[in-house]
PDB file of C-alpha atoms in Angstrom:
ATOM      1  CA  MET A   8      39.647 -30.112 106.161  1.00 45.00           C
ATOM      2  CA  LYS A   9      39.519 -26.896 104.160  1.00 45.00           C
ATOM      3  CA  LYS A  10      39.679 -24.896 107.314  1.00 47.00           C
ATOM      4  CA  LYS A  11      42.751 -26.708 108.522  1.00 48.00           C
ATOM      5  CA  GLY A  12      44.431 -26.130 105.255  1.00 52.00           C
ATOM      6  CA  PHE A  13      43.668 -22.471 105.321  1.00 46.00           C
ATOM      7  CA  PHE A  14      45.274 -22.019 108.731  1.00 50.00           C
ATOM      8  CA  GLY A  15      48.295 -24.016 107.692  1.00 56.00           C
ATOM      9  CA  TYR A  16      48.792 -21.845 104.657  1.00 54.00           C
ATOM     10  CA  ARG A  17      48.403 -18.698 106.780  1.00 57.00           C
ATOM     11  CA  GLN A  18      51.118 -19.873 109.101  1.00 61.00           C
ATOM     12  CA  TYR A  19      53.471 -20.282 106.210  1.00 59.00           C
ATOM     13  CA  VAL A  20      52.675 -16.778 104.960  1.00 53.00           C
ATOM     14  CA  ILE A  21      53.254 -15.270 108.366  1.00 61.00           C
ATOM     15  CA  ALA A  22      56.501 -17.139 108.739  1.00 60.00           C
ATOM     16  CA  GLY A  23      57.644 -15.897 105.340  1.00 61.00           C
ATOM     17  CA  LEU A  24      56.786 -12.357 106.277  1.00 63.00           C
ATOM     18  CA  LEU A  25      58.683 -12.648 109.544  1.00 65.00           C
ATOM     19  CA  ILE A  26      61.704 -13.979 107.700  1.00 66.00           C
ATOM     20  CA  ALA A  27      61.504 -11.128 105.174  1.00 58.00           C
ATOM     21  CA  LEU A  28      61.195  -8.541 107.947  1.00 59.00           C
ATOM     22  CA  ALA A  29      64.149 -10.060 109.724  1.00 57.00           C
ATOM     23  CA  ALA A  30      66.183  -9.917 106.540  1.00 56.00           C
ATOM     24  CA  VAL A  31      65.233  -6.304 105.963  1.00 52.00           C
ATOM     25  CA  GLY A  32      66.045  -5.415 109.564  1.00 54.00           C
ATOM     26  CA  THR A  33      69.362  -7.169 109.358  1.00 52.00           C
ATOM     27  CA  THR A  34      70.171  -5.347 106.126  1.00 51.00           C
ATOM     28  CA  ALA A  35      69.208  -1.994 107.697  1.00 49.00           C
ATOM     29  CA  ILE A  36      71.294  -2.688 110.769  1.00 51.00           C
ATOM     30  CA  TYR A  37      74.205  -3.759 108.589  1.00 48.00           C
ATOM     31  CA  SER A  38      73.893  -0.601 106.401  1.00 54.00           C
ATOM     32  CA  SER A  39      73.722   1.681 109.443  1.00 61.00           C
ATOM     33  CA  ARG A  40      76.841   0.074 110.869  1.00 67.00           C
ATOM     34  CA  GLN A  41      78.665   0.516 107.570  1.00 65.00           C
ATOM     35  CA  GLU A  42      77.672   4.190 107.450  1.00 69.00           C
ATOM     36  CA  LYS A  43      79.027   4.780 110.963  1.00 72.00           C
ATOM     37  CA  GLU A  44      82.254   2.989 110.140  1.00 69.00           C
ATOM     38  CA  ARG A  45      82.655   5.034 106.962  1.00 67.00           C
ATOM     39  CA  GLU A  46      82.041   8.304 108.838  1.00 75.00           C
ATOM     40  CA  GLN A  47      84.554   7.292 111.506  1.00 74.00           C
ATOM     41  CA  MET A  48      87.190   6.464 108.881  1.00 70.00           C
ATOM     42  CA  GLU A  49      86.635   9.804 107.129  1.00 68.00           C
ATOM     43  CA  ALA A  50      86.974  11.670 110.454  1.00 72.00           C
ATOM     44  CA  GLU A  51      90.206   9.832 111.287  1.00 71.00           C
ATOM     45  CA  LEU A  52      91.591  10.542 107.799  1.00 63.00           C
ATOM     46  CA  ALA A  53      90.693  14.262 108.073  1.00 67.00           C
ATOM     47  CA  GLU A  54      92.342  14.441 111.525  1.00 74.00           C
ATOM     48  CA  GLU A  55      95.509  12.763 110.201  1.00 68.00           C
ATOM     49  CA  MET A  56      95.691  15.166 107.216  1.00 70.00           C
ATOM     50  CA  GLN A  57      95.223  18.204 109.495  1.00 74.00           C
ATOM     51  CA  LYS A  58      97.988  16.946 111.783  1.00 73.00           C
ATOM     52  CA  GLN A  59     100.370  16.542 108.841  1.00 67.00           C
ATOM     53  CA  ALA A  60      99.523  20.059 107.598  1.00 66.00           C
ATOM     54  CA  ASP A  61     100.192  21.503 111.069  1.00 75.00           C
ATOM     55  CA  ASP A  62     103.545  19.678 111.255  1.00 72.00           C
ATOM     56  CA  ILE A  63     104.596  21.033 107.827  1.00 69.00           C
ATOM     57  CA  ALA A  64     103.615  24.598 108.753  1.00 69.00           C
ATOM     58  CA  ALA A  65     105.526  24.377 112.053  1.00 72.00           C
ATOM     59  CA  GLU A  66     108.625  23.090 110.240  1.00 70.00           C
ATOM     60  CA  GLU A  67     108.495  25.923 107.672  1.00 66.00           C
ATOM     61  CA  ASN A  68     108.184  28.547 110.423  1.00 69.00           C
ATOM     62  CA  SER A  69     111.157  27.045 112.224  1.00 66.00           C
ATOM     63  CA  GLU A  70     113.299  27.181 109.049  1.00 63.00           C
ATOM     64  CA  GLN A  71     112.328  30.810 108.366  1.00 64.00           C
ATOM     65  CA  SER A  72     113.218  31.799 111.931  1.00 60.00           C
ATOM     66  CA  ALA A  73     116.605  30.104 111.604  1.00 57.00           C
ATOM     67  CA  GLU A  74     117.345  31.917 108.335  1.00 55.00           C
ATOM     68  CA  ALA A  75     116.349  35.276 109.836  1.00 51.00           C
ATOM     69  CA  SER A  76     118.596  34.656 112.853  1.00 52.00           C
ATOM     70  CA  ALA A  77     121.520  33.845 110.577  1.00 50.00           C
ATOM     71  CA  LEU A  78     121.049  37.015 108.489  1.00 48.00           C
ATOM     72  CA  VAL A  79     120.347  39.502 111.300  1.00 46.00           C
ATOM     73  CA  PRO A  80     122.857  39.707 114.168  1.00 47.00           C
ATOM     74  CA  PRO A  81     121.356  39.654 117.636  1.00 47.00           C
ATOM     75  CA  LYS A  82     120.579  43.128 118.978  1.00 48.00           C
ATOM     76  CA  GLN A  83     122.085  44.361 122.156  1.00 50.00           C
ATOM     77  CA  SER A  84     119.693  45.221 124.892  1.00 49.00           C
ATOM     78  CA  LEU A  85     119.465  48.836 125.994  1.00 48.00           C
ATOM     79  CA  ASN A  86     121.061  47.944 129.315  1.00 54.00           C
ATOM     80  CA  GLU A  87     124.002  46.240 127.591  1.00 55.00           C
ATOM     81  CA  MET A  88     124.585  49.304 125.383  1.00 52.00           C
ATOM     82  CA  GLU A  89     124.400  51.646 128.367  1.00 53.00           C
ATOM     83  CA  ASN A  90     126.835  49.469 130.303  1.00 57.00           C
ATOM     84  CA  GLU A  91     129.312  49.545 127.396  1.00 55.00           C
ATOM     85  CA  LEU A  92     129.059  53.334 127.118  1.00 52.00           C
ATOM     86  CA  ASP A  93     129.690  53.604 130.870  1.00 60.00           C
ATOM     87  CA  ASP A  94     132.886  51.555 130.466  1.00 62.00           C
ATOM     88  CA  PRO A  95     135.844  54.038 130.448  1.00 65.00           C
ATOM     89  CA  ALA A  96     137.836  51.803 128.090  1.00 65.00           C
ATOM     90  CA  VAL A  97     135.004  51.708 125.531  1.00 55.00           C
ATOM     91  CA  THR A  98     134.420  55.460 125.846  1.00 60.00           C
ATOM     92  CA  ALA A  99     138.128  56.195 125.365  1.00 66.00           C
ATOM     93  CA  GLU A 100     138.282  53.921 122.317  1.00 70.00           C
ATOM     94  CA  LEU A 101     135.277  55.631 120.705  1.00 64.00           C
ATOM     95  CA  ALA A 102     136.754  59.075 121.416  1.00 65.00           C
ATOM     96  CA  GLU A 103     140.095  58.029 119.912  1.00 71.00           C
ATOM     97  CA  GLU A 104     138.391  56.735 116.760  1.00 68.00           C
ATOM     98  CA  ASN A 105     136.406  59.966 116.391  1.00 63.00           C
ATOM     99  CA  ASN A 106     139.506  62.116 116.893  1.00 64.00           C
ATOM    100  CA  ALA A 107     141.457  60.066 114.359  1.00 61.00           C
ATOM    101  CA  ALA A 108     138.662  60.438 111.792  1.00 56.00           C
ATOM    102  CA  GLU A 109     138.442  64.192 112.389  1.00 60.00           C
ATOM    103  CA  THR A 110     142.233  64.551 112.088  1.00 52.00           C
ATOM    104  CA  GLU A 111     142.260  62.659 108.784  1.00 54.00           C
ATOM    105  CA  GLU A 112     139.436  64.832 107.429  1.00 50.00           C
ATOM    106  CA  THR A 113     141.188  68.026 108.522  1.00 45.00           C
ATOM    107  CA  GLU A 114     144.528  66.994 107.014  1.00 48.00           C
ATOM    108  CA  ALA A 115     142.840  65.942 103.778  1.00 42.00           C
ATOM    109  CA  ALA A 116     140.991  69.248 103.548  1.00 41.00           C
ATOM    110  CA  GLN A 117     144.172  71.223 104.208  1.00 45.00           C
ATOM    111  CA  SER A 118     146.034  69.192 101.616  1.00 43.00           C
ATOM    112  CA  ILE A 119     143.382  69.921  98.991  1.00 38.00           C
ATOM    113  CA  GLN A 120     143.250  73.625  99.830  1.00 42.00           C
ATOM    114  CA  THR A 121     146.988  74.222  99.923  1.00 45.00           C
ATOM    115  CA  THR A 122     149.089  71.716  98.082  1.00 48.00           C
ATOM    116  CA  GLY A 123     146.912  69.480  95.992  1.00 50.00           C
ATOM    117  CA  LYS A 124     149.645  67.074  94.859  1.00 66.00           C
ATOM    118  CA  ALA A 125     153.288  66.979  95.878  1.00 78.00           C
ATOM    119  CA  GLN A 126     155.556  68.755  93.396  1.00 87.00           C
ATOM    120  CA  THR A 127     159.228  68.282  92.658  1.00 90.00           C
ATOM    121  CA  LEU A 128     161.196  71.516  93.081  1.00 93.00           C
ATOM    122  CA  HIS A 129     164.397  72.464  91.242  1.00 93.00           C
ATOM    123  CA  PHE A 130     166.303  75.689  91.839  1.00 94.00           C
ATOM    124  CA  SER A 131     167.061  77.530  88.598  1.00 88.00           C
ATOM    125  CA  GLU A 132     169.798  79.705  90.228  1.00 85.00           C
ATOM    126  CA  GLU A 133     167.966  82.787  88.998  1.00 91.00           C
ATOM    127  CA  LEU A 134     165.833  84.955  91.299  1.00 96.00           C
ATOM    128  CA  LEU A 135     163.401  87.806  90.854  1.00 97.00           C
ATOM    129  CA  TRP A 136     163.857  90.810  93.111  1.00 97.00           C
ATOM    130  CA  PRO A 137     161.483  90.353  96.057  1.00 98.00           C
ATOM    131  CA  MET A 138     160.444  94.028  96.001  1.00 96.00           C
ATOM    132  CA  GLU A 139     161.378  97.416  94.577  1.00 93.00           C
ATOM    133  CA  GLY A 140     163.751  99.434  96.729  1.00 94.00           C
ATOM    134  CA  ASN A 141     167.361 100.208  97.574  1.00 96.00           C
ATOM    135  CA  VAL A 142     169.621  97.841  99.471  1.00 97.00           C
ATOM    136  CA  ILE A 143     170.461  99.746 102.646  1.00 97.00           C
ATOM    137  CA  ILE A 144     172.546  96.985 104.306  1.00 97.00           C
ATOM    138  CA  ASN A 145     174.443  94.557 102.101  1.00 97.00           C
ATOM    139  CA  TYR A 146     174.981  90.855 102.593  1.00 98.00           C
ATOM    140  CA  SER A 147     178.310  90.380 104.358  1.00 97.00           C
ATOM    141  CA  MET A 148     179.597  87.190 105.935  1.00 97.00           C
ATOM    142  CA  ASP A 149     183.283  87.831 105.260  1.00 96.00           C
ATOM    143  CA  SER A 150     183.393  91.086 107.193  1.00 96.00           C
ATOM    144  CA  THR A 151     181.130  93.056 109.498  1.00 97.00           C
ATOM    145  CA  VAL A 152     178.808  95.875 108.400  1.00 97.00           C
ATOM    146  CA  TYR A 153     177.253  98.714 110.380  1.00 97.00           C
ATOM    147  CA  PHE A 154     173.702  98.488 111.754  1.00 97.00           C
ATOM    148  CA  PRO A 155     172.442 102.006 112.616  1.00 97.00           C
ATOM    149  CA  THR A 156     169.757 101.000 115.128  1.00 97.00           C
ATOM    150  CA  LEU A 157     172.147  98.750 117.056  1.00 96.00           C
ATOM    151  CA  ASP A 158     174.992 101.173 116.518  1.00 97.00           C
ATOM    152  CA  GLN A 159     177.400  98.327 115.965  1.00 96.00           C
ATOM    153  CA  TYR A 160     179.096  96.273 113.286  1.00 97.00           C
ATOM    154  CA  LYS A 161     177.825  92.782 112.645  1.00 96.00           C
ATOM    155  CA  TYR A 162     177.924  90.058 110.047  1.00 98.00           C
ATOM    156  CA  ASN A 163     174.839  90.174 107.843  1.00 98.00           C
ATOM    157  CA  PRO A 164     173.483  86.913 106.279  1.00 98.00           C
ATOM    158  CA  ALA A 165     170.858  88.807 104.251  1.00 98.00           C
ATOM    159  CA  VAL A 166     170.184  91.942 102.276  1.00 98.00           C
ATOM    160  CA  ILE A 167     168.063  94.683 103.859  1.00 98.00           C
ATOM    161  CA  ILE A 168     165.910  96.399 101.225  1.00 98.00           C
ATOM    162  CA  ALA A 169     164.242  99.710 102.108  1.00 97.00           C
ATOM    163  CA  GLY A 170     160.511  99.991 101.485  1.00 96.00           C
ATOM    164  CA  GLU A 171     157.245 101.454 102.682  1.00 97.00           C
ATOM    165  CA  VAL A 172     154.652  99.780 104.868  1.00 97.00           C
ATOM    166  CA  ASN A 173     152.163  97.880 102.671  1.00 97.00           C
ATOM    167  CA  ASP A 174     154.629  97.528  99.763  1.00 98.00           C
ATOM    168  CA  LYS A 175     154.124  94.207  97.964  1.00 98.00           C
ATOM    169  CA  VAL A 176     156.632  91.414  98.546  1.00 98.00           C
ATOM    170  CA  TYR A 177     156.992  88.904  95.703  1.00 98.00           C
ATOM    171  CA  ALA A 178     158.100  85.265  95.584  1.00 98.00           C
ATOM    172  CA  VAL A 179     161.601  85.218  94.042  1.00 97.00           C
ATOM    173  CA  ALA A 180     161.144  81.715  92.560  1.00 97.00           C
ATOM    174  CA  LYS A 181     158.853  78.726  92.578  1.00 96.00           C
ATOM    175  CA  GLY A 182     158.793  76.984  95.921  1.00 97.00           C
ATOM    176  CA  GLN A 183     156.836  75.600  98.857  1.00 97.00           C
ATOM    177  CA  ILE A 184     156.306  77.475 102.095  1.00 98.00           C
ATOM    178  CA  LYS A 185     158.243  75.554 104.712  1.00 97.00           C
ATOM    179  CA  SER A 186     157.532  77.626 107.813  1.00 97.00           C
ATOM    180  CA  ILE A 187     155.951  80.840 109.078  1.00 98.00           C
ATOM    181  CA  GLU A 188     157.395  82.180 112.334  1.00 97.00           C
ATOM    182  CA  ASN A 189     157.353  85.342 114.409  1.00 97.00           C
ATOM    183  CA  ASP A 190     161.005  86.243 115.026  1.00 97.00           C
ATOM    184  CA  GLU A 191     162.084  88.897 117.506  1.00 96.00           C
ATOM    185  CA  VAL A 192     164.591  90.438 115.070  1.00 97.00           C
ATOM    186  CA  THR A 193     162.941  89.908 111.679  1.00 97.00           C
ATOM    187  CA  GLY A 194     159.281  89.932 112.734  1.00 97.00           C
ATOM    188  CA  CYS A 195     156.888  87.795 110.676  1.00 98.00           C
ATOM    189  CA  THR A 196     159.318  85.548 108.812  1.00 98.00           C
ATOM    190  CA  VAL A 197     158.504  83.137 105.972  1.00 98.00           C
ATOM    191  CA  THR A 198     160.866  80.386 104.798  1.00 98.00           C
ATOM    192  CA  VAL A 199     160.303  78.964 101.305  1.00 98.00           C
ATOM    193  CA  ASP A 200     161.897  75.751 100.004  1.00 98.00           C
ATOM    194  CA  LEU A 201     163.180  76.369  96.468  1.00 97.00           C
ATOM    195  CA  GLY A 202     164.529  72.865  95.885  1.00 96.00           C
ATOM    196  CA  ASP A 203     168.047  71.425  95.543  1.00 95.00           C
ATOM    197  CA  GLY A 204     168.935  72.582  99.069  1.00 96.00           C
ATOM    198  CA  TYR A 205     168.085  76.276  98.519  1.00 97.00           C
ATOM    199  CA  GLU A 206     165.755  78.230 100.798  1.00 98.00           C
ATOM    200  CA  ALA A 207     164.541  81.831 100.667  1.00 98.00           C
ATOM    201  CA  VAL A 208     163.822  83.671 103.936  1.00 98.00           C
ATOM    202  CA  TYR A 209     161.572  86.755 103.958  1.00 98.00           C
ATOM    203  CA  GLY A 210     161.378  88.929 107.102  1.00 98.00           C
ATOM    204  CA  GLN A 211     159.432  92.013 108.299  1.00 98.00           C
ATOM    205  CA  LEU A 212     156.180  90.860 106.583  1.00 98.00           C
ATOM    206  CA  LYS A 213     152.479  91.160 107.339  1.00 97.00           C
ATOM    207  CA  GLU A 214     149.151  90.042 105.852  1.00 97.00           C
ATOM    208  CA  LEU A 215     150.405  86.863 104.205  1.00 97.00           C
ATOM    209  CA  ASN A 216     148.502  85.497 101.205  1.00 97.00           C
ATOM    210  CA  PHE A 217     149.669  81.902 101.674  1.00 97.00           C
ATOM    211  CA  ALA A 218     149.924  79.303 104.432  1.00 97.00           C
ATOM    212  CA  LYS A 219     152.460  76.691 105.437  1.00 97.00           C
ATOM    213  CA  GLY A 220     152.594  73.926 102.833  1.00 96.00           C
ATOM    214  CA  ASP A 221     151.351  76.092  99.970  1.00 97.00           C
ATOM    215  CA  TYR A 222     153.181  76.161  96.643  1.00 97.00           C
ATOM    216  CA  VAL A 223     154.003  79.556  95.167  1.00 97.00           C
ATOM    217  CA  GLU A 224     155.188  80.604  91.747  1.00 96.00           C
ATOM    218  CA  ALA A 225     157.768  83.268  90.974  1.00 96.00           C
ATOM    219  CA  GLY A 226     156.067  86.665  91.073  1.00 96.00           C
ATOM    220  CA  HIS A 227     153.263  85.696  93.443  1.00 97.00           C
ATOM    221  CA  VAL A 228     152.585  88.280  96.143  1.00 97.00           C
ATOM    222  CA  LEU A 229     153.571  86.589  99.398  1.00 97.00           C
ATOM    223  CA  GLY A 230     152.457  89.465 101.588  1.00 98.00           C
ATOM    224  CA  TYR A 231     153.281  93.066 102.420  1.00 98.00           C
ATOM    225  CA  VAL A 232     155.972  95.058 104.229  1.00 98.00           C
ATOM    226  CA  GLY A 233     155.092  95.557 107.885  1.00 97.00           C
ATOM    227  CA  GLU A 234     156.291  97.895 110.610  1.00 97.00           C
ATOM    228  CA  PRO A 235     159.997  97.355 111.426  1.00 97.00           C
ATOM    229  CA  THR A 236     160.983  95.584 114.642  1.00 97.00           C
ATOM    230  CA  LYS A 237     162.903  97.448 117.339  1.00 97.00           C
ATOM    231  CA  TYR A 238     166.150  96.194 115.790  1.00 97.00           C
ATOM    232  CA  PHE A 239     165.517  98.253 112.632  1.00 97.00           C
ATOM    233  CA  THR A 240     163.796 101.415 113.874  1.00 96.00           C
ATOM    234  CA  VAL A 241     166.508 103.723 112.517  1.00 97.00           C
ATOM    235  CA  GLU A 242     166.652 101.912 109.163  1.00 96.00           C
ATOM    236  CA  GLY A 243     162.871 102.221 108.905  1.00 96.00           C
ATOM    237  CA  SER A 244     160.439  99.803 107.245  1.00 97.00           C
ATOM    238  CA  ASN A 245     162.253  97.249 105.132  1.00 98.00           C
ATOM    239  CA  LEU A 246     162.346  93.712 103.799  1.00 98.00           C
ATOM    240  CA  TYR A 247     164.804  91.229 105.246  1.00 98.00           C
ATOM    241  CA  PHE A 248     165.759  88.752 102.497  1.00 98.00           C
ATOM    242  CA  GLU A 249     168.105  85.806 103.023  1.00 98.00           C
ATOM    243  CA  LEU A 250     169.120  82.978 100.677  1.00 98.00           C
ATOM    244  CA  ASP A 251     170.520  79.746 102.154  1.00 98.00           C
ATOM    245  CA  LYS A 252     172.206  76.794 100.469  1.00 97.00           C
ATOM    246  CA  ASP A 253     172.133  73.640 102.598  1.00 97.00           C
ATOM    247  CA  GLY A 254     171.614  75.815 105.666  1.00 95.00           C
ATOM    248  CA  THR A 255     174.461  78.233 104.899  1.00 97.00           C
ATOM    249  CA  PRO A 256     173.732  81.859 103.844  1.00 98.00           C
ATOM    250  CA  VAL A 257     174.885  82.916 100.354  1.00 97.00           C
ATOM    251  CA  ASP A 258     174.804  86.358  98.715  1.00 97.00           C
ATOM    252  CA  PRO A 259     171.327  86.666  97.115  1.00 96.00           C
ATOM    253  CA  VAL A 260     172.375  89.598  94.937  1.00 96.00           C
ATOM    254  CA  ALA A 261     174.515  87.201  92.886  1.00 95.00           C
ATOM    255  CA  TYR A 262     171.316  85.365  91.897  1.00 96.00           C
ATOM    256  CA  PHE A 263     169.059  88.322  91.173  1.00 93.00           C
ATOM    257  CA  GLU A 264     168.214  88.859  87.500  1.00 79.00           C
TER     258      GLU A 264
END
């Protein structure tokens, strides 16, 4: 009877141990499964966060590229630029723009060098003598006077003042040089606008100190007496001086101081 009881008790102990082992195994299996599930969830969460970060970075790069494209105009390819330069119309347009710019620069430079600012001229009706010397042929528009070289009588719209080559020729009044021409009769001839319709004409000059468009003051040296033209060889070197009012010659002697 004792022996039977011992074996019965042993069976209960073994059964209890088996149940405990089963419980422990179940708990271990359950814990392992939980760990795997947790690791899988963490991996999925990390993957989702990385995907969102990549999407944000791609969006920012796209916005920056759009802003750069808006600020910087697209560049022409080398072939496109070469094709445009080969186009005669484009080449002509560029040449015209360059010529216009050069012309403006030249005119501006000349304006600064010669005239500065436009000035208003008024004729005072008083003139300085243009040079020292004797009048060898008087002004005469009412009757003819004798010209030795031509050996004939002619009307004379100016006064012919004898002088020596290289004698100084002075501006008779304030004015602006209107033109510089080479005349067959009067040689190098300078016309100066005195204002109010009056103009002074100087002939037989050389080595001018001023250019067209320049302003001169009374007493400035315009230039020097040159060699006489073939129309005044007998008279010798001289200054041809004419005074016009509205295009009509008047006697300059009446205005000399």
